[in-house]
Tab-separated table of C-alpha atoms in Angstrom:
chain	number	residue	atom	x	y	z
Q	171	UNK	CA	-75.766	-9.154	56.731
Q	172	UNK	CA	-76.602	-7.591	53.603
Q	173	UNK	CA	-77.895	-10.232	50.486
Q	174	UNK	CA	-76.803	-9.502	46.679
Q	175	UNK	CA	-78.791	-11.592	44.742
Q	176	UNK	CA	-78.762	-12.290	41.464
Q	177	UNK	CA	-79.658	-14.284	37.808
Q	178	UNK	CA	-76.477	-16.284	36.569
Q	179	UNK	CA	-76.371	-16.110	32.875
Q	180	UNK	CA	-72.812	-17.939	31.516
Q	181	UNK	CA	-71.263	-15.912	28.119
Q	182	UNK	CA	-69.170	-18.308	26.013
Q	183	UNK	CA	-68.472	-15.102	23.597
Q	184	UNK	CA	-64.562	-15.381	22.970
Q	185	UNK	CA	-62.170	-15.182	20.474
Q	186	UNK	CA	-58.348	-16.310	20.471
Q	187	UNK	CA	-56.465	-14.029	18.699
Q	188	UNK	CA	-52.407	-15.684	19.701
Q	189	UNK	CA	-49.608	-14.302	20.730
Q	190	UNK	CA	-48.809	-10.976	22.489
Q	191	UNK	CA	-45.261	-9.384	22.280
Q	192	UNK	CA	-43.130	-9.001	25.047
Q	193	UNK	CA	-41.391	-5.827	24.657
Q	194	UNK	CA	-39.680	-5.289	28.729
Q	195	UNK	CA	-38.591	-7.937	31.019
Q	196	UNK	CA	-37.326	-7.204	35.016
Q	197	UNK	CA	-36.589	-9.133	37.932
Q	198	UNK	CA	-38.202	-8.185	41.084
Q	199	UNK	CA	-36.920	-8.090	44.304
Q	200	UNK	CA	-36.701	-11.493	46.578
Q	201	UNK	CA	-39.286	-9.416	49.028
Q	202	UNK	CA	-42.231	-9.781	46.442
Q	203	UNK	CA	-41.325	-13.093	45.156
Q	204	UNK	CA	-44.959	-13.942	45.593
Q	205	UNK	CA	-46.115	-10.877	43.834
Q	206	UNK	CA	-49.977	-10.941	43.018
Q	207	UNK	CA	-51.719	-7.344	43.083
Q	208	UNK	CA	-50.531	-4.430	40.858
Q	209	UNK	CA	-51.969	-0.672	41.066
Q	210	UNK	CA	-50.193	2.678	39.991
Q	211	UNK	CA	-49.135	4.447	43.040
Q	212	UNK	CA	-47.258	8.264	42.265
Q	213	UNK	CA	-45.756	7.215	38.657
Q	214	UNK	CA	-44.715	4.251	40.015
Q	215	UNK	CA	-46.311	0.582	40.766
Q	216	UNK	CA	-47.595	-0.958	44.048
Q	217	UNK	CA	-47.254	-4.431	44.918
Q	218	UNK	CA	-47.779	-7.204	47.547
Q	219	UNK	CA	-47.678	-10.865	48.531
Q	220	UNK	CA	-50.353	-13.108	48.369
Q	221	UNK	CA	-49.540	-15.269	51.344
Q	222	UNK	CA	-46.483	-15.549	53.435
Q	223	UNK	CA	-46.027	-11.555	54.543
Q	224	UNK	CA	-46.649	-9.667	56.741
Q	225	UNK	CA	-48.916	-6.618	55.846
Q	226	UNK	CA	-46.911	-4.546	53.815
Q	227	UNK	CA	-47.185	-2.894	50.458
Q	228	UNK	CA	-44.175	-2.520	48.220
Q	229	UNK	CA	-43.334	0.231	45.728
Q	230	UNK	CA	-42.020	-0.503	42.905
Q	231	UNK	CA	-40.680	1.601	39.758
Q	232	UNK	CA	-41.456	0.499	36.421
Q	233	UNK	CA	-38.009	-1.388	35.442
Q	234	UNK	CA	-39.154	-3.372	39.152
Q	235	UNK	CA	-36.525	-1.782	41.156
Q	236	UNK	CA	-37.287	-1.713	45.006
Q	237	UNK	CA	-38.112	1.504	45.890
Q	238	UNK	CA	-40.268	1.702	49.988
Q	239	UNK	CA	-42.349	-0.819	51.508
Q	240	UNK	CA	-45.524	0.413	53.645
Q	241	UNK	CA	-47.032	-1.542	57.004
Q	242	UNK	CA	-50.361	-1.722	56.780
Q	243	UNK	CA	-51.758	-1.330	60.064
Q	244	UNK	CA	-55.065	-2.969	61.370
Q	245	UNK	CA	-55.179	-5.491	58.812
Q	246	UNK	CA	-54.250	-8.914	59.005
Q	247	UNK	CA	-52.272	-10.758	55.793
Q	248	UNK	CA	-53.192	-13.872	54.858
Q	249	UNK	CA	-53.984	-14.673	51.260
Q	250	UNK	CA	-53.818	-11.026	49.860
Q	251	UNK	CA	-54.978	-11.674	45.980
Q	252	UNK	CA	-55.142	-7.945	44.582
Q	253	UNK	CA	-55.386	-4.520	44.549
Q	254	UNK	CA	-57.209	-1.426	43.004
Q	255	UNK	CA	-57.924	1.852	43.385
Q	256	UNK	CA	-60.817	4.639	43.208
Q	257	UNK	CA	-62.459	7.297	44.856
Q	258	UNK	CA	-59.259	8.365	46.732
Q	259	UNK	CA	-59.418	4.885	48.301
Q	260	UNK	CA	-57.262	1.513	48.130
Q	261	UNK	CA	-58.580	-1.680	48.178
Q	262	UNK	CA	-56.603	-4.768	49.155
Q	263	UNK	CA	-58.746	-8.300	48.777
Q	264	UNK	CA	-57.628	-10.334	51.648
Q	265	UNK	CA	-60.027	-13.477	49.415
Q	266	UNK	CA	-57.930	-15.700	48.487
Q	267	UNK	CA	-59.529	-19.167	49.584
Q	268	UNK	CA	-57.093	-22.592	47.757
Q	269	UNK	CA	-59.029	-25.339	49.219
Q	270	UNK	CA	-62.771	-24.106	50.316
Q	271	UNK	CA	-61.994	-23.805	53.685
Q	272	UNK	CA	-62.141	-19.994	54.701
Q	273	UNK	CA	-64.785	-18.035	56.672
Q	274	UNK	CA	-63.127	-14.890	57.100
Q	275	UNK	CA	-62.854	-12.986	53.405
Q	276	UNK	CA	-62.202	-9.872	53.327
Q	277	UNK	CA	-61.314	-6.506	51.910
Q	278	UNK	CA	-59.805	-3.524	53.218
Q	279	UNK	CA	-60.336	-0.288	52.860
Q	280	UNK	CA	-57.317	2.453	52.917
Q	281	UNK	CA	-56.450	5.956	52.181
Q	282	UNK	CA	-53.382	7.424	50.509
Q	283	UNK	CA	-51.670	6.777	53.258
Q	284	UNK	CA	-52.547	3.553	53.750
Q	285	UNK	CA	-53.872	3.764	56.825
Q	286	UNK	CA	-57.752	1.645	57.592
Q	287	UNK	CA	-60.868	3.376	56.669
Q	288	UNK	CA	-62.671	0.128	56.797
Q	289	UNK	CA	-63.186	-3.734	56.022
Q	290	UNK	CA	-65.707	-5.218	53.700
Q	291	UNK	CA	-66.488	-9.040	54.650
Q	292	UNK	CA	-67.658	-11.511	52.145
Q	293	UNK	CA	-69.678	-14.406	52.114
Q	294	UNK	CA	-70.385	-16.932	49.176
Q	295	UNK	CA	-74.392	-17.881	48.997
Q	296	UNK	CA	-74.032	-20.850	47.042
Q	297	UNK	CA	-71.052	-22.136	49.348
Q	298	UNK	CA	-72.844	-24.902	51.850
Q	299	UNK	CA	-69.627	-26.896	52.582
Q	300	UNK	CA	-66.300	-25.524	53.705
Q	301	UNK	CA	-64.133	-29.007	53.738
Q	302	UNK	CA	-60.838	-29.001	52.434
Q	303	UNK	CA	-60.868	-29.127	48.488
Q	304	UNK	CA	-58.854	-28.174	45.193
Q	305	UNK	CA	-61.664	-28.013	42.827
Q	306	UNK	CA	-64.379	-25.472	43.603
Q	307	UNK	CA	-65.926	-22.039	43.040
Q	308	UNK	CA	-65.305	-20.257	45.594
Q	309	UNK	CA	-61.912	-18.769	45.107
Q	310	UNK	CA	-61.200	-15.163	44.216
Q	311	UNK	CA	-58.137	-13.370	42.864
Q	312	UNK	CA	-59.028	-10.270	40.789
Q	313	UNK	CA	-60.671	-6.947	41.802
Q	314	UNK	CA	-61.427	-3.821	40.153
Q	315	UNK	CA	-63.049	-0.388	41.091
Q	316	UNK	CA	-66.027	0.224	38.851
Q	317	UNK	CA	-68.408	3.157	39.357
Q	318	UNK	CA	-68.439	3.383	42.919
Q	319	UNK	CA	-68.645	-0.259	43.565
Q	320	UNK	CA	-66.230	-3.482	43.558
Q	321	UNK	CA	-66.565	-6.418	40.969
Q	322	UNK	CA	-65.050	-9.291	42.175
Q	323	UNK	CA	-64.053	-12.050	38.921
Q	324	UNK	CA	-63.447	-15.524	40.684
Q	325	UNK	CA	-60.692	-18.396	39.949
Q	326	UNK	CA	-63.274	-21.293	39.545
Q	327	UNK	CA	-60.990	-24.342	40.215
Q	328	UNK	CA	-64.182	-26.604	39.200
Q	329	UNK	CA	-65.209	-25.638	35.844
Q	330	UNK	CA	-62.313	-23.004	34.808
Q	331	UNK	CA	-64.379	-20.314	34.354
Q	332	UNK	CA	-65.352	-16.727	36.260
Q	333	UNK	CA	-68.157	-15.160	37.672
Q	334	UNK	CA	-68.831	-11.786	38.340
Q	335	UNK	CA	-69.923	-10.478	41.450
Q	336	UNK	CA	-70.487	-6.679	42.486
Q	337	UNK	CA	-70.520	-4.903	46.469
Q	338	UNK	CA	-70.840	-1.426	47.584
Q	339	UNK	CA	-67.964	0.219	48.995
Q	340	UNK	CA	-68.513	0.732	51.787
Q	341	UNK	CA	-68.105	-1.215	55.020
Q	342	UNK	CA	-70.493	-4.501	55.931
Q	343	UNK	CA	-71.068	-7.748	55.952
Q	344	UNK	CA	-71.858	-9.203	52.483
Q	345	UNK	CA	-73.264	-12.157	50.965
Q	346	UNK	CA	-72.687	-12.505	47.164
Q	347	UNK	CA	-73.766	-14.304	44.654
Q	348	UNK	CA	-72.854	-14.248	40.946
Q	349	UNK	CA	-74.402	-11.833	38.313
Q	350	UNK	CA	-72.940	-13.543	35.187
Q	351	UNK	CA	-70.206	-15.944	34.431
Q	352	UNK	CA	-67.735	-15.862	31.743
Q	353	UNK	CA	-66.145	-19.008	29.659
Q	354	UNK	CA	-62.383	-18.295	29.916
Q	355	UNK	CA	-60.754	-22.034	30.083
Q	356	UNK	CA	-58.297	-21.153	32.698
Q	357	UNK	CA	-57.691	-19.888	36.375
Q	358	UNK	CA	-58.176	-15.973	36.647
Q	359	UNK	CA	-56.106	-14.486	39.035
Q	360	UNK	CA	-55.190	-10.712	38.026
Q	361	UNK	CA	-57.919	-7.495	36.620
Q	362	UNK	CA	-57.687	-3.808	35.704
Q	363	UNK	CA	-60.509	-1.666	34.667
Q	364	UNK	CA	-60.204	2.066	32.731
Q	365	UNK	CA	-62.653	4.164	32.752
Q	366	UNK	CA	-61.352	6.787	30.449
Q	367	UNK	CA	-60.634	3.213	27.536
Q	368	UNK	CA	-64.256	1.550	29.157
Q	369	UNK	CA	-61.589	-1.502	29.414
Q	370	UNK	CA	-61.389	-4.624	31.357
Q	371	UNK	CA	-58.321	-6.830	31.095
Q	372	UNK	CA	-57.902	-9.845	33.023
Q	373	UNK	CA	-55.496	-12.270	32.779
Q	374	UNK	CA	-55.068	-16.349	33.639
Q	375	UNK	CA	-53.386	-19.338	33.488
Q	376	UNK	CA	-53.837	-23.034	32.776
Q	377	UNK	CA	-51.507	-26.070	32.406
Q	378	UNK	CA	-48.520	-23.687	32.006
Q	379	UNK	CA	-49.892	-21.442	29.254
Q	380	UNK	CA	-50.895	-17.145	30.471
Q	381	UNK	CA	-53.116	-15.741	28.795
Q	382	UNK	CA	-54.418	-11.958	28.482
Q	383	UNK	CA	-58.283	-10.949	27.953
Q	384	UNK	CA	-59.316	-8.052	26.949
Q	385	UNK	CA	-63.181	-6.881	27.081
Q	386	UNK	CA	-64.110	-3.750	25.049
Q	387	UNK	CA	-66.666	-1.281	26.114
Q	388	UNK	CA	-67.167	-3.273	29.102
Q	389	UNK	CA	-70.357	-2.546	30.879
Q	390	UNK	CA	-71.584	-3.708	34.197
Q	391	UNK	CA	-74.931	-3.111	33.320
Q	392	UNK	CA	-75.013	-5.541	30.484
Q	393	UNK	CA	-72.782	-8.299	31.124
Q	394	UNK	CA	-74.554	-10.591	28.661
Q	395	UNK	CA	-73.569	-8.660	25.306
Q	396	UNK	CA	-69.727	-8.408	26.644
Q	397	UNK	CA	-67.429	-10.276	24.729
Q	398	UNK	CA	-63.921	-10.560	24.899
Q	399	UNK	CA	-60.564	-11.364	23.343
Q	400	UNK	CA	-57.920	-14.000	24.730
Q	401	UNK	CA	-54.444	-13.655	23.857
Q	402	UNK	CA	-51.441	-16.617	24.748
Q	403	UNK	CA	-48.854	-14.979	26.575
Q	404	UNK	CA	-45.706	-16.668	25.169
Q	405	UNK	CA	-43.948	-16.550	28.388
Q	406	UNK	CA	-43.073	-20.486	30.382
Q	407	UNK	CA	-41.855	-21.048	33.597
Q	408	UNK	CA	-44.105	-18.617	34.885
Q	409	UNK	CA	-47.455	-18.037	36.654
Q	410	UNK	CA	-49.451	-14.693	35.631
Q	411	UNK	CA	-50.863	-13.055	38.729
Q	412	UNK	CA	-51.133	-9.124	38.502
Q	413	UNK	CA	-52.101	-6.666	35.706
Q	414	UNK	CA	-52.079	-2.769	34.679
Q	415	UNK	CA	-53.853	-0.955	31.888
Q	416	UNK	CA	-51.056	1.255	30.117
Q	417	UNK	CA	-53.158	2.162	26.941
Q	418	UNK	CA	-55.560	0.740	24.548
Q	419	UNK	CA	-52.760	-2.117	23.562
Q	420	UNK	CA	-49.988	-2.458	26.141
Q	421	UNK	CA	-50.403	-3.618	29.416
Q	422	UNK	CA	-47.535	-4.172	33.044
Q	423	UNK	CA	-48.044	-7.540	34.127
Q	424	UNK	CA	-46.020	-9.208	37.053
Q	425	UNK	CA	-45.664	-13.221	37.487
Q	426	UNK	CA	-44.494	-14.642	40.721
Q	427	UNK	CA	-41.266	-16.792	41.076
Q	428	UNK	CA	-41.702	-20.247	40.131
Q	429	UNK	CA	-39.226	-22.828	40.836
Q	430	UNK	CA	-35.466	-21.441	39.313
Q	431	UNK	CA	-37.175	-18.597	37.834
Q	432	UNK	CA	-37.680	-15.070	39.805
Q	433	UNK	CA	-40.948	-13.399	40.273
Q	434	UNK	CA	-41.257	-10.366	36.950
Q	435	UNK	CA	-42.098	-7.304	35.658
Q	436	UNK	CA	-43.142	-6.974	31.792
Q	437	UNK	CA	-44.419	-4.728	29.644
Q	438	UNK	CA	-46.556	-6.615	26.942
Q	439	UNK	CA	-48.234	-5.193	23.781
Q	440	UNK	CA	-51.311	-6.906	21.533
Q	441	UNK	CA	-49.340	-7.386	17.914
């Protein structure tokens, strides 16, 4: 098993900056009620269930209309938190861990055509105890390709915040430990990284509010002097779960159905 190891520096560098406008709203289809990935896929988005699915991949166009679904073979589904893309490859983080309790995280590799190329396992250092439990760190829902290697940003259930953690590519055994850890106040569970902008977005939730960061010039290689911006999503019976770049200011983001209201597709803009 190969060891990442690592000095945990925490960066309370933030600024709330309000509201962002909601410009496009659409329904998606009862199949990805539980929607939690996003990733651009031939003009069109991708999509998938976090739990509850089998292992398929939905393609969706951008006003959310059902478009082809894709089985996944040799994978298994069972908390599938995001996805992202690079190097020709797909990556689909099979991490989601609720309570504590999991031993088998994963990610999977694929190819255009989504068939396997691989499977990355992940391990927690710091995790010692693996008892049922709602408040811990040891949860992850976002994922983005950066330079030839994964960052992982956790949902800390304990302190609401989100470390960082970085792997290869490339198939193994892994155990990770956090490079830095950001101050965000809420649950993360959605990312998107452009190169071309140097971008990172990542977006949250707590006690019913979503909220939008956004981290300019983001750079791996200097976590500490990051800072970013967090913006209220004025959107309520909802829960925030996947996010796309579209440019510099306006972002997809999909929610999953809550209750009465239907899982969505907007299009949101920084005023």
């Amino acid at each position: 098993m190969k060891i990442i190891y690592s000095f945990l520096l925490i960066s309370l560098s933030s600024i709330v900056l309000g509201q962002v406008r909601i410009n496009e709203v659409y329904p998606l289809p009862e199949l990805v009620k539980e929607t939690s990935g996003l990733e651009y896929f031939k003009g069109n988005l991708l999509t998938h269930n976090d739990s509850g699915d089998a292992t398929f991949l939905y393609a969706i166009d951008q006003k959310g209309t059902f478009l082809k679904q894709y089985l996944v073979p040799e994978t298994s589904h069972q908390d599938w938190e995001d996805i992202t893309y690079g190097n020709s490859r797909y990556y689909v983080g099979d991490f989601g861990n609720n309570f504590g309790t999991r031993k088998d995280l994963k990610i999977y590799i694929l190819d255009k055509q989504f068939k396997s190329k691989g499977t990355i396992q992940i391990e927690y250092a710091k995790q010692q105890s693996f008892e049922f439990r709602r408040q811990h760190a040891f949860d992850t829902e976002a994922l983005i390709f950066y330079k030839n290697s994964l960052i992982l940003f956790s949902k800390n259930r304990a302190n609401f915040t989100t470390e960082v953690y970085q792997i290869p590519t490339k198939s193994g055994s892994y155990k990770i430990t956090p490079l830095f850890e950001f101050d965000v106040k809420c649950l993360i569970t959605g990312a998107d990284f452009s190169k071309n902008l140097d971008l990172l977005v990542l977006v949250g939730y707590d006690q019913g509010k979503q909220f939008l960061f956004t981290f300019s010039d983001f750079n791996m290689e200097n976590l500490e002097k990051n800072s970013f911006t967090k913006n209220t999503i004025p959107l309520e019976n909802a829960q925030i779960e996947g996010v796309k770049i579209i440019d510099q200011n306006t972002f997809w983001v999909t929610t999953e159905s809550l209750g009465e209201a239907p899982a969505r597709l907007l299009k949101i803009s920084l005023d």
